[in-house]
Short mmCIF file of C-alpha atoms in Angstrom, two decimals:
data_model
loop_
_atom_site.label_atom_id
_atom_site.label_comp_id
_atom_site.label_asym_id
_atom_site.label_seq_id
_atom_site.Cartn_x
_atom_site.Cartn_y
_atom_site.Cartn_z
CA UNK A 68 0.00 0.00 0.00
CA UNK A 69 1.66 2.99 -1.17
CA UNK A 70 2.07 5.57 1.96
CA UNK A 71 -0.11 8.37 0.49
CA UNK A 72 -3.00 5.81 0.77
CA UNK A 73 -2.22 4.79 4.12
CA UNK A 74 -2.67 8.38 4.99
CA UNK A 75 -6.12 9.29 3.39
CA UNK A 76 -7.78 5.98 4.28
CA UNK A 77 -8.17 6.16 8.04
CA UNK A 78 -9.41 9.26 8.55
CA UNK A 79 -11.23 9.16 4.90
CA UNK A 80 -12.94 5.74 6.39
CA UNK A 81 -13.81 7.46 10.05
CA UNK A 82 -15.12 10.59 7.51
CA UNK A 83 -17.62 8.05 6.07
CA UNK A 84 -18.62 5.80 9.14
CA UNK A 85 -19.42 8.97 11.14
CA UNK A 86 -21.33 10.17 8.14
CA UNK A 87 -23.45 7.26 7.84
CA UNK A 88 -23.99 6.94 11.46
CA UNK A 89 -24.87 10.88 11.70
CA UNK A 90 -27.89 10.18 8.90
CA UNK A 91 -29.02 7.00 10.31
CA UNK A 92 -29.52 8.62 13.69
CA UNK A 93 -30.92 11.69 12.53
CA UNK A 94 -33.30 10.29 9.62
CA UNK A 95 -34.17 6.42 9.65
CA UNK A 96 -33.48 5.46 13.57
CA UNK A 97 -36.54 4.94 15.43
CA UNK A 98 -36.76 3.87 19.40
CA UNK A 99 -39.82 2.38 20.92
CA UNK A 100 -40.60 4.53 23.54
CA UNK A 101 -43.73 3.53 26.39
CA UNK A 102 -46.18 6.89 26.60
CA UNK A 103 -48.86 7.61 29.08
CA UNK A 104 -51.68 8.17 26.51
CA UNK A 105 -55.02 9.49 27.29
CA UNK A 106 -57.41 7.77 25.13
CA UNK A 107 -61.62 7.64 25.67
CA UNK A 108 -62.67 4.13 26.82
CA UNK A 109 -66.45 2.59 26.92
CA UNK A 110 -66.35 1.61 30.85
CA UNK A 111 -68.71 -0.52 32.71
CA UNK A 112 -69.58 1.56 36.27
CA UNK A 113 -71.77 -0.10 38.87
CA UNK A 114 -74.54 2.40 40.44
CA UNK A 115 -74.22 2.33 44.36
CA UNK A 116 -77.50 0.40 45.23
CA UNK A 117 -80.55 2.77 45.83
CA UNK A 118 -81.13 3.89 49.74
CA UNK A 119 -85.00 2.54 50.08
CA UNK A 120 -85.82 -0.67 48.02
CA UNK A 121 -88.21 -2.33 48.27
CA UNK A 122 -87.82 -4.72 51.35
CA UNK A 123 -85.60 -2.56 52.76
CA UNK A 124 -87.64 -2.17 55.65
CA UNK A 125 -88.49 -5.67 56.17
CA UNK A 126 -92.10 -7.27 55.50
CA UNK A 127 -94.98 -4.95 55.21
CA UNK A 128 -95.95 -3.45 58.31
CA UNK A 129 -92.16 -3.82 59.26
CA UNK A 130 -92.67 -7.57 60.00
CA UNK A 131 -90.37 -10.20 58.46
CA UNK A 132 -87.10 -10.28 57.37
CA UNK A 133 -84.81 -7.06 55.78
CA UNK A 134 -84.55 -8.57 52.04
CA UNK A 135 -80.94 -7.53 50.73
CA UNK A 136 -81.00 -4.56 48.16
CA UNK A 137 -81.38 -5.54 44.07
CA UNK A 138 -78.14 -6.10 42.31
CA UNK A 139 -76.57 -3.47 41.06
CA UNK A 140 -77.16 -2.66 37.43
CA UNK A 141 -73.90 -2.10 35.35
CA UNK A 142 -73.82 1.50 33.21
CA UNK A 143 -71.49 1.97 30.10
CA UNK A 144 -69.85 5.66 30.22
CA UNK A 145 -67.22 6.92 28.18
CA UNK A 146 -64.31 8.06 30.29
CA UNK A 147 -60.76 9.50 29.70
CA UNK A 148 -58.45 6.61 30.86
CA UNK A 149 -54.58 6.52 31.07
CA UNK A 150 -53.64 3.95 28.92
CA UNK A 151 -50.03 2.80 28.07
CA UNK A 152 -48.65 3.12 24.14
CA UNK A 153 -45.29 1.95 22.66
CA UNK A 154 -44.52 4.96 20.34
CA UNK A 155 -42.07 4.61 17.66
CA UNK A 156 -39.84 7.74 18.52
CA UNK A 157 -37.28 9.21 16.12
CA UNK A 158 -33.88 9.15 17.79
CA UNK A 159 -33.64 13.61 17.50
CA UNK A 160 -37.03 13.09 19.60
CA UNK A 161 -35.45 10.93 22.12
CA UNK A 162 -32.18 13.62 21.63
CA UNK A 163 -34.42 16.31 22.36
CA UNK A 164 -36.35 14.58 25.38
CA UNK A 165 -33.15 13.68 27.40
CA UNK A 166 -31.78 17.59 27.79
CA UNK A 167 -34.78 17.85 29.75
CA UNK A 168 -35.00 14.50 32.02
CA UNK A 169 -38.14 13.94 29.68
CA UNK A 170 -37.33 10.47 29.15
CA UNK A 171 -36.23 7.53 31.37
CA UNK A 172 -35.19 3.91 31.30
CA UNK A 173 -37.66 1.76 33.62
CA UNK A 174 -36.46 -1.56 35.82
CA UNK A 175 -38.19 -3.92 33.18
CA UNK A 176 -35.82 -2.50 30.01
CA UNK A 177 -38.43 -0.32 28.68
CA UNK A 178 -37.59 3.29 27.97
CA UNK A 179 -40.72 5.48 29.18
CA UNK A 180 -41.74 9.24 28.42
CA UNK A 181 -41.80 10.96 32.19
CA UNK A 182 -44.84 13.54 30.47
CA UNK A 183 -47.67 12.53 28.18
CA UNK A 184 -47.46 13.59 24.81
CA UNK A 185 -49.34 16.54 24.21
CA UNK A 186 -48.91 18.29 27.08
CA UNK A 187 -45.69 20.41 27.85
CA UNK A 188 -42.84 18.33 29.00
CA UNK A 189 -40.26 19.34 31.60
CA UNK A 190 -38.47 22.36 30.82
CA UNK A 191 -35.41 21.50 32.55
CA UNK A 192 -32.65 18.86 32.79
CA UNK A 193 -33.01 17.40 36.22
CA UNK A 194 -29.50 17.38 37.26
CA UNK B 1144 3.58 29.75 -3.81
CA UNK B 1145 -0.22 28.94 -2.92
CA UNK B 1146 1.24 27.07 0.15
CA UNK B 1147 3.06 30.04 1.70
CA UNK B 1148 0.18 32.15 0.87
CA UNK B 1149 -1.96 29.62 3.27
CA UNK B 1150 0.83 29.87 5.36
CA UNK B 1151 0.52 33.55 5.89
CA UNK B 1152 -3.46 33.22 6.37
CA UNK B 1153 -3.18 30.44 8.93
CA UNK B 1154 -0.60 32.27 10.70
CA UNK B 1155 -3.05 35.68 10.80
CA UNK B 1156 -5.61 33.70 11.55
CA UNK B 1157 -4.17 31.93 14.71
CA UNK B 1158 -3.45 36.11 16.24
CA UNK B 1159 -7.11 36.16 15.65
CA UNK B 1160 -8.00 33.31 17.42
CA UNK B 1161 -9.61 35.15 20.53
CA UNK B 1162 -12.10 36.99 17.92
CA UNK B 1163 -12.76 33.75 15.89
CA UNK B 1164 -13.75 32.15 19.79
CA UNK B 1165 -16.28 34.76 20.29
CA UNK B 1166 -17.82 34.63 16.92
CA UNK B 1167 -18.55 31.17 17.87
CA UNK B 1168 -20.27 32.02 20.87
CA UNK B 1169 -23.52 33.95 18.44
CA UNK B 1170 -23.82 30.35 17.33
CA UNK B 1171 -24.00 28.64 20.46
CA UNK B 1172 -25.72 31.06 22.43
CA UNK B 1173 -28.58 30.96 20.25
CA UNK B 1174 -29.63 34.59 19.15
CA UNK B 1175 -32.55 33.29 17.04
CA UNK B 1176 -33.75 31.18 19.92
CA UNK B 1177 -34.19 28.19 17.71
CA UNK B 1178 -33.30 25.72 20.75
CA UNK B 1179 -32.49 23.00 18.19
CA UNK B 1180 -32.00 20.20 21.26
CA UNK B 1181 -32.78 17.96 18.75
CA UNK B 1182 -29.15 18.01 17.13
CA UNK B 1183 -26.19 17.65 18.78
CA UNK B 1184 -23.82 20.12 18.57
CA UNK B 1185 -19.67 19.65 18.74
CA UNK B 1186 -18.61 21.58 21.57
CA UNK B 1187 -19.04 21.42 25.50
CA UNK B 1188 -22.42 23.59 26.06
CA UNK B 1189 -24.65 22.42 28.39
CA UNK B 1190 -28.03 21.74 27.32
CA UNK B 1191 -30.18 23.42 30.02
CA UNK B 1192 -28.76 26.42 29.75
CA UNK B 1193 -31.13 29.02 28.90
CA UNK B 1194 -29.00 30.24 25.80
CA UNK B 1195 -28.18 26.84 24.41
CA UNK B 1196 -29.14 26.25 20.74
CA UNK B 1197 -27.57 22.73 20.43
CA UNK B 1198 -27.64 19.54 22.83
CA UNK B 1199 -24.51 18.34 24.82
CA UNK B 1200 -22.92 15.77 22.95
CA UNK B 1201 -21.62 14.48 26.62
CA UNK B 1202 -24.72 14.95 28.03
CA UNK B 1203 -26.34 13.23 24.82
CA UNK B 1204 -24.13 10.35 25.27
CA UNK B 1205 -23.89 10.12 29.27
CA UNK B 1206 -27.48 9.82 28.93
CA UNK B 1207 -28.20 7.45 25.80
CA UNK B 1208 -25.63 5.23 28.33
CA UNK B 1209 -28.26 5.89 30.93
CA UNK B 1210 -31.36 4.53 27.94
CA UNK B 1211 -28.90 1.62 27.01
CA UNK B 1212 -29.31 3.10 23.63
CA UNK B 1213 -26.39 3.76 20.95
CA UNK B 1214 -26.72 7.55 20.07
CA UNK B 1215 -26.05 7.38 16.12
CA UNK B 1216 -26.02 11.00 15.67
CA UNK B 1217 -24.14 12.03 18.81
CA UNK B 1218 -21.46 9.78 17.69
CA UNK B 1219 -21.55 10.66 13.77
CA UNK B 1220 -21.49 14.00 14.53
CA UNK B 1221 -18.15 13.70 16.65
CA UNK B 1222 -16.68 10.84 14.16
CA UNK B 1223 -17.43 13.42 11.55
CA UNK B 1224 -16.06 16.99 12.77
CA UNK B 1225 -12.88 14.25 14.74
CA UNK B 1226 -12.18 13.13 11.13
CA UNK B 1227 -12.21 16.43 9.23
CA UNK B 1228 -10.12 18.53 11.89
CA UNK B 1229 -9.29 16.54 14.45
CA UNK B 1230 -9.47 18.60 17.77
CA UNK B 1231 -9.66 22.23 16.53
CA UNK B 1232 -13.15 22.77 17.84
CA UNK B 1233 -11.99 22.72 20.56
CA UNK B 1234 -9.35 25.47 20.28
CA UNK B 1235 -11.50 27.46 18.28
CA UNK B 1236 -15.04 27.13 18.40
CA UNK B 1237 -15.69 25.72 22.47
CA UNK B 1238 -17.19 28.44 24.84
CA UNK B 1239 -16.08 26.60 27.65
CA UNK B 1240 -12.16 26.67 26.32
CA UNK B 1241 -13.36 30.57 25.68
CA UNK B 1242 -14.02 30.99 29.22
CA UNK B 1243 -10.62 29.58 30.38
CA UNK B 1244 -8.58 30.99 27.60
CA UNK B 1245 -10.17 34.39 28.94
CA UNK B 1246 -9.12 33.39 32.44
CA UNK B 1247 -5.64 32.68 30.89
CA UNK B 1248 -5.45 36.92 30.33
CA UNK B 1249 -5.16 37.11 34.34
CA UNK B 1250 -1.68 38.09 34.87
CA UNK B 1251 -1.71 35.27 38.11
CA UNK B 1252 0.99 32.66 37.98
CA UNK B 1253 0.82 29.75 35.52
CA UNK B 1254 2.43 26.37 36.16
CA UNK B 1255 2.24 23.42 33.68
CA UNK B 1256 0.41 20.12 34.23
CA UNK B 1257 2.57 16.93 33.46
CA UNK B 1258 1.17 15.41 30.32
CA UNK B 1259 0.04 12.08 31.83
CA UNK B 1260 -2.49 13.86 33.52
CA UNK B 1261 -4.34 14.30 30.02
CA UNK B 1262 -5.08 10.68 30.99
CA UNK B 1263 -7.72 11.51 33.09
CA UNK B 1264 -9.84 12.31 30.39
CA UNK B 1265 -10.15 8.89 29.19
CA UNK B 1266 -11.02 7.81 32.70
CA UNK B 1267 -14.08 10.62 33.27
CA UNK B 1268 -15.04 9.74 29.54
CA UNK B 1269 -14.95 5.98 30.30
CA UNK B 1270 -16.36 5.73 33.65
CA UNK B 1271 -18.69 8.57 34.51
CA UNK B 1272 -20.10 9.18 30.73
CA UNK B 1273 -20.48 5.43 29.92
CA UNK B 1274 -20.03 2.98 32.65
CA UNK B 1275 -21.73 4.69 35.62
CA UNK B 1276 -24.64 5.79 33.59
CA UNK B 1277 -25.17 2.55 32.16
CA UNK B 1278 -24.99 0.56 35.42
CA UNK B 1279 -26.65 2.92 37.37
CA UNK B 1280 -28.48 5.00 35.63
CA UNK B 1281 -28.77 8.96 35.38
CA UNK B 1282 -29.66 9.28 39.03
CA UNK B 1283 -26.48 8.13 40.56
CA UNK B 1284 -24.40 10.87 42.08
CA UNK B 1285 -21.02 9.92 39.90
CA UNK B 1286 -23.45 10.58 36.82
CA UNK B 1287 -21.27 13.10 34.62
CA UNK B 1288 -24.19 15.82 34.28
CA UNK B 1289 -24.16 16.01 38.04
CA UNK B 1290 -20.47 17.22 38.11
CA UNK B 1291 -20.29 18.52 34.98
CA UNK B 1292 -18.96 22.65 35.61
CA UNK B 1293 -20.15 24.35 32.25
CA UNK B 1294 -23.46 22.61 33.39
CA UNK B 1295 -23.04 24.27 36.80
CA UNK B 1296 -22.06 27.63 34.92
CA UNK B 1297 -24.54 27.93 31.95
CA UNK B 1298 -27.38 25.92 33.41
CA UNK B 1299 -28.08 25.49 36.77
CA UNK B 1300 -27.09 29.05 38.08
CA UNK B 1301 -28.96 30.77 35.39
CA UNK B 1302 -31.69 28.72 35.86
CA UNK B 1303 -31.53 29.27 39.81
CA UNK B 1304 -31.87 32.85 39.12
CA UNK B 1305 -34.55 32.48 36.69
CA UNK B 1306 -36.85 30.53 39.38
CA UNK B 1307 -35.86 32.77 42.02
CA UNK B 1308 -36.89 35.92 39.86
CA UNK B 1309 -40.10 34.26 39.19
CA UNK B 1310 -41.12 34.30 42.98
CA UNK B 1311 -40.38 30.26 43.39
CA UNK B 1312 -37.28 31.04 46.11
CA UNK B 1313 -33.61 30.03 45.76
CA UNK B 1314 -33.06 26.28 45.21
CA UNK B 1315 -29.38 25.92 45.00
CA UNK B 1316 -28.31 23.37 42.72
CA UNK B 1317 -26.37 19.98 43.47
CA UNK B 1318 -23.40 20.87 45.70
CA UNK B 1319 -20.66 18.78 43.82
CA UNK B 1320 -21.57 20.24 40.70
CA UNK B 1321 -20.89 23.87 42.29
CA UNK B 1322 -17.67 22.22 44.00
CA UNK B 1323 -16.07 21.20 40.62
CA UNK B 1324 -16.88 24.32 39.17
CA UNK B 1325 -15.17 26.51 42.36
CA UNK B 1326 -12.13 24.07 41.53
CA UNK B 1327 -12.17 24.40 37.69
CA UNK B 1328 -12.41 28.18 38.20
CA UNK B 1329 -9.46 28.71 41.00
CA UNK B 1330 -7.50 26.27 38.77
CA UNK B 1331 -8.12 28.48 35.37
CA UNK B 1332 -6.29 31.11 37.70
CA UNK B 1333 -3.37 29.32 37.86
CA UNK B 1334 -2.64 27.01 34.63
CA UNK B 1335 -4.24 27.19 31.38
CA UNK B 1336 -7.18 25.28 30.13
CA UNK B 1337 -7.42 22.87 33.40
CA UNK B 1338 -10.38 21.51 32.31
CA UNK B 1339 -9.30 20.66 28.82
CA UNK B 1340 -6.29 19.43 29.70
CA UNK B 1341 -7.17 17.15 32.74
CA UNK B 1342 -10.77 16.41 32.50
CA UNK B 1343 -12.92 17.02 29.47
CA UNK B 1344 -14.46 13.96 28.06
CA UNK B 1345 -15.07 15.69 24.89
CA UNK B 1346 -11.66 16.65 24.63
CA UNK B 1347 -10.71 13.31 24.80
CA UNK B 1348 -13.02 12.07 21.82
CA UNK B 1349 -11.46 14.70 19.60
CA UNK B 1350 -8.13 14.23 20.96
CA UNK B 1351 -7.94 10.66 19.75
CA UNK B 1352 -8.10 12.07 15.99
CA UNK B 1353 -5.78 14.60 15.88
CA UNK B 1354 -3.37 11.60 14.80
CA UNK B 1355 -6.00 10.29 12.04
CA UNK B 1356 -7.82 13.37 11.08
CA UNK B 1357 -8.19 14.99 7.27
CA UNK B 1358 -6.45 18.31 8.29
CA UNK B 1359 -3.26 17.47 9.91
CA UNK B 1360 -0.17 19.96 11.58
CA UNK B 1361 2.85 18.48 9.73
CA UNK B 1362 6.74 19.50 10.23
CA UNK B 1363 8.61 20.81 6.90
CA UNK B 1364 12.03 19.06 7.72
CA UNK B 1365 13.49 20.83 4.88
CA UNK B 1366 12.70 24.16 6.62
CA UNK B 1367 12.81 23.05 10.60
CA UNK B 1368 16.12 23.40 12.18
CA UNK B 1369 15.28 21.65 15.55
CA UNK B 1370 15.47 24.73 17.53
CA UNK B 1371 12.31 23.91 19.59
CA UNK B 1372 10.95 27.23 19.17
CA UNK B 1373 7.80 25.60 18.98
CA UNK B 1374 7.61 23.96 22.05
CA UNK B 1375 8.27 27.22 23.73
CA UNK B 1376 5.22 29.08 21.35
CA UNK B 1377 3.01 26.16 22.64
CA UNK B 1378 1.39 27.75 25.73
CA UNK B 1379 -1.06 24.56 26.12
CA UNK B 1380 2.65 22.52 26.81
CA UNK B 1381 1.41 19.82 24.39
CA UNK B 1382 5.71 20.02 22.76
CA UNK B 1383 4.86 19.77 19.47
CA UNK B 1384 8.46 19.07 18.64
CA UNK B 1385 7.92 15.75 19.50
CA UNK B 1386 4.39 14.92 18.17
CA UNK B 1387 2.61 17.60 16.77
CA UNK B 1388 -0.28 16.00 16.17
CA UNK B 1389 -0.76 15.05 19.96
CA UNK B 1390 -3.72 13.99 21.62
CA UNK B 1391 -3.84 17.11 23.95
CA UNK B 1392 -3.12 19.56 20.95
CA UNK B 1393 -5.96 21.96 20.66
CA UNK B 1394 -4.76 23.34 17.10
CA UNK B 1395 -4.47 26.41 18.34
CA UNK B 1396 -2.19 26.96 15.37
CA UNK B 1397 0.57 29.26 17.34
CA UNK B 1398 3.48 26.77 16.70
CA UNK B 1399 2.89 27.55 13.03
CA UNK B 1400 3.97 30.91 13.48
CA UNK B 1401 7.46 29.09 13.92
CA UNK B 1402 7.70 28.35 10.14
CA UNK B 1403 8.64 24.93 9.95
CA UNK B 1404 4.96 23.80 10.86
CA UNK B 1405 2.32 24.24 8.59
CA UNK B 1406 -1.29 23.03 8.50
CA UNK B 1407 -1.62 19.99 5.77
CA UNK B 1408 -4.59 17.43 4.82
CA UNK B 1409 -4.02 13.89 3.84
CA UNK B 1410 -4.51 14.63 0.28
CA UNK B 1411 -0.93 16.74 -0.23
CA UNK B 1412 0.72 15.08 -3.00
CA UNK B 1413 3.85 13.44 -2.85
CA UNK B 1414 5.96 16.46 -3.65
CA UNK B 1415 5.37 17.34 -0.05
CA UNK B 1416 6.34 13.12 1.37
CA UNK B 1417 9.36 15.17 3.08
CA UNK B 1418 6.88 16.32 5.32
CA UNK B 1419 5.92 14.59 8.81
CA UNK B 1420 4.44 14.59 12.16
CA UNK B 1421 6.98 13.54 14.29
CA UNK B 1422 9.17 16.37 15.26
CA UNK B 1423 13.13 16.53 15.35
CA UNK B 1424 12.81 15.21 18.83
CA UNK B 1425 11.84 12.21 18.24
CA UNK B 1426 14.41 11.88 14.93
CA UNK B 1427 17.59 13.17 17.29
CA UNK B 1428 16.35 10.37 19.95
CA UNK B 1429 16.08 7.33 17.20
#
């Protein structure tokens, strides 16, 4: 190998790597990221059983037994429930989300926004 | 011809170095308040401070450690600018080598480090951007960001001000971060670019290409005469009669003004092979 080409191909080679790494990280390099999503959910709620029922008082006349209050009768309501989403982040979102503490690594491996999306995140870097 | 001509403009340039520093700081400090945290940027600027336009590429990669993640772009971005000019950003372009370059116009005392503390830096890159974050996460008390000084200086007391001006008291930031900083700053007092020289991780990254980088500091051995003039221009004490393209060699560019050193790239033809990067010092030794 002649000496001029041992000169240009190190750094020439680091040139390139780095490049390639710099545009896969800012362009194609996605991390899945856990989010605190609030999403509407159809929920079942049980009404609290009524105060006087019928038998509540026992037998008519107040003789006989206290008969136990009707089941309760289940209700579907739409309600705003926190609900758990793997987002595919880009990595300059993940970038952006660590300078503020935004973002954090949980004991089961999973990486996990600290703020829900949508709302304003921290503004600064917790240390 | 043309090379003496770039001669005479690299030689200009490095008088002008202080002016070319502060330039810098406009981009860095973020006039447009664009706050691109999104992209890393090249020099040692911490990321919370309130002027900041660029994220921490030690705090990017301390904390990617932390997320057991490989930052692609934090990395590229060094590999890149590490392979182009090696360290220069560092001499040229980092606020935080402003700030104790500006400390260096204190007529106090200087004394030089030994050069095997420029070790060091490998060690704080090593342990306390990679190892402790990854092990421990960013919560452990050895986590770089929590020491880190430019962090103390450009983030946490601005933004200790900032929440005591808006009527939520004075919390004083982490106490070893404000230690570090009290040390860094006495230290500036008394030899140049302590930091740099001793501790910065960054500086170590770019550091490590100075010897494999596309713009190189070569000797002329036709025109040096072994005088070590240059060692004694070299106020950093990196003796670039020896190696000039050391690790520890900011590219400050004032050993040029010597003559016998000039700034090259890889691509110089062979009519320049005389050329070389090992100075007289190590040729009168072997």
């Amino acid at each position: 190998m002649s000496r001029s080409l041992r000169r240009i191909l190190p750094p020439v080679t680091l040139l390139v790597a780095g490049a390639c790494a710099l545009i896969y990280g800012a362009s194609a390099r996605t991390v899945p990221v856990v989010a605190e999503v609030m999403v509407e959910k159809e929920v079942i709620v049980l009404d609290p059983p009524p105060r006087d029922w019928p038998g509540s008082r026992g037998g008519p006349g107040g003789r006989g037994p206290i008969l136990p209050p009707p089941p309760p009768r289940p209700r579907r309501v739409k309600q705003q429930v926190a609900e758990e989403q793997v987002q595919v982040t880009p990595e300059p979102k993940v970038t952006r989300d660590v300078t503020v503490g935004g973002i954090t690594r949980l004991q089961d491996g999973r990486i996990k926004l600290t703020y829900r999306p949508g709302e304003d995140g921290p503004a600064l870097c917790p240390t | 011809m043309a090379a003496s001509r770039l001669d005479r403009s690299v030689r200009w340039l490095a008088g002008r170095r202080a002016w070319v520093q502060g330039l810098f700081l406009v981009v860095w400090l973020d006039p447009l308040m664009l706050r691109l945290h999104n992209v890393c940027g090249p020099v040692f600027h911490c990321y919370s401070c309130p002027l900041a336009a660029f994220a921490c590429p030690i705090g990017v990669l301390a904390n990617f450690s932390a997320l057991h993640l490989f930052p692609f772009a934090a990395v590229g971005t060094l590999v890149v600018i590490g392979a182009g000019i090696g360290n220069a950003l560092c001499g040229w372009a980092c606020p935080f080598g402003f700030l104790q370059d500006a400390a260096g116009w204190i007529p106090t005392p200087r004394f030089r480090l030994p050069a095997w503390t420029g070790y060091a830096r490998y060690l704080v890159l090593v342990s306390l951007v990679v190892v402790v974050p990854y092990l421990w996460s960013e919560s452990h008390s050895l986590f770089f960001c929590r020491l880190c000084p430019a962090g103390a200086l450009e983030g946490a007391l601005p933004n200790t001000v900032n929440v005591a001006r808006a009527g939520g008291g004075i919390v004083l930031p982490n106490a070893a971060k404000l230690i570090v900083l009290g040390v860094v700053l006495v230290a500036m007092l008394f030899t140049l670019r302590p930091w740099c020289k001793v501790l910065c991780p960054l500086g170590a990254v770019f550091g490590l290409f100075n010897q494999a980088s596309m713009v190189t500091l070569r000797f002329r051995s036709n025109t040096c005469q072994g005088c070590g003039q240059c060692d004694k221009m070299c106020r950093y004490g990196v003796l670039p009669n020896r190696n000039v393209n050391n690790s520890r060699c900011i590219r400050c560019l004032e050993c040029t003004k010597c003559g016998a050193l000039a700034v090259g790239t890889v691509f110089t033809g062979s009519a320049e092979a005389d050329e070389t990067t090992l100075g007289p010092a190590v040729k009168l030794r072997g």
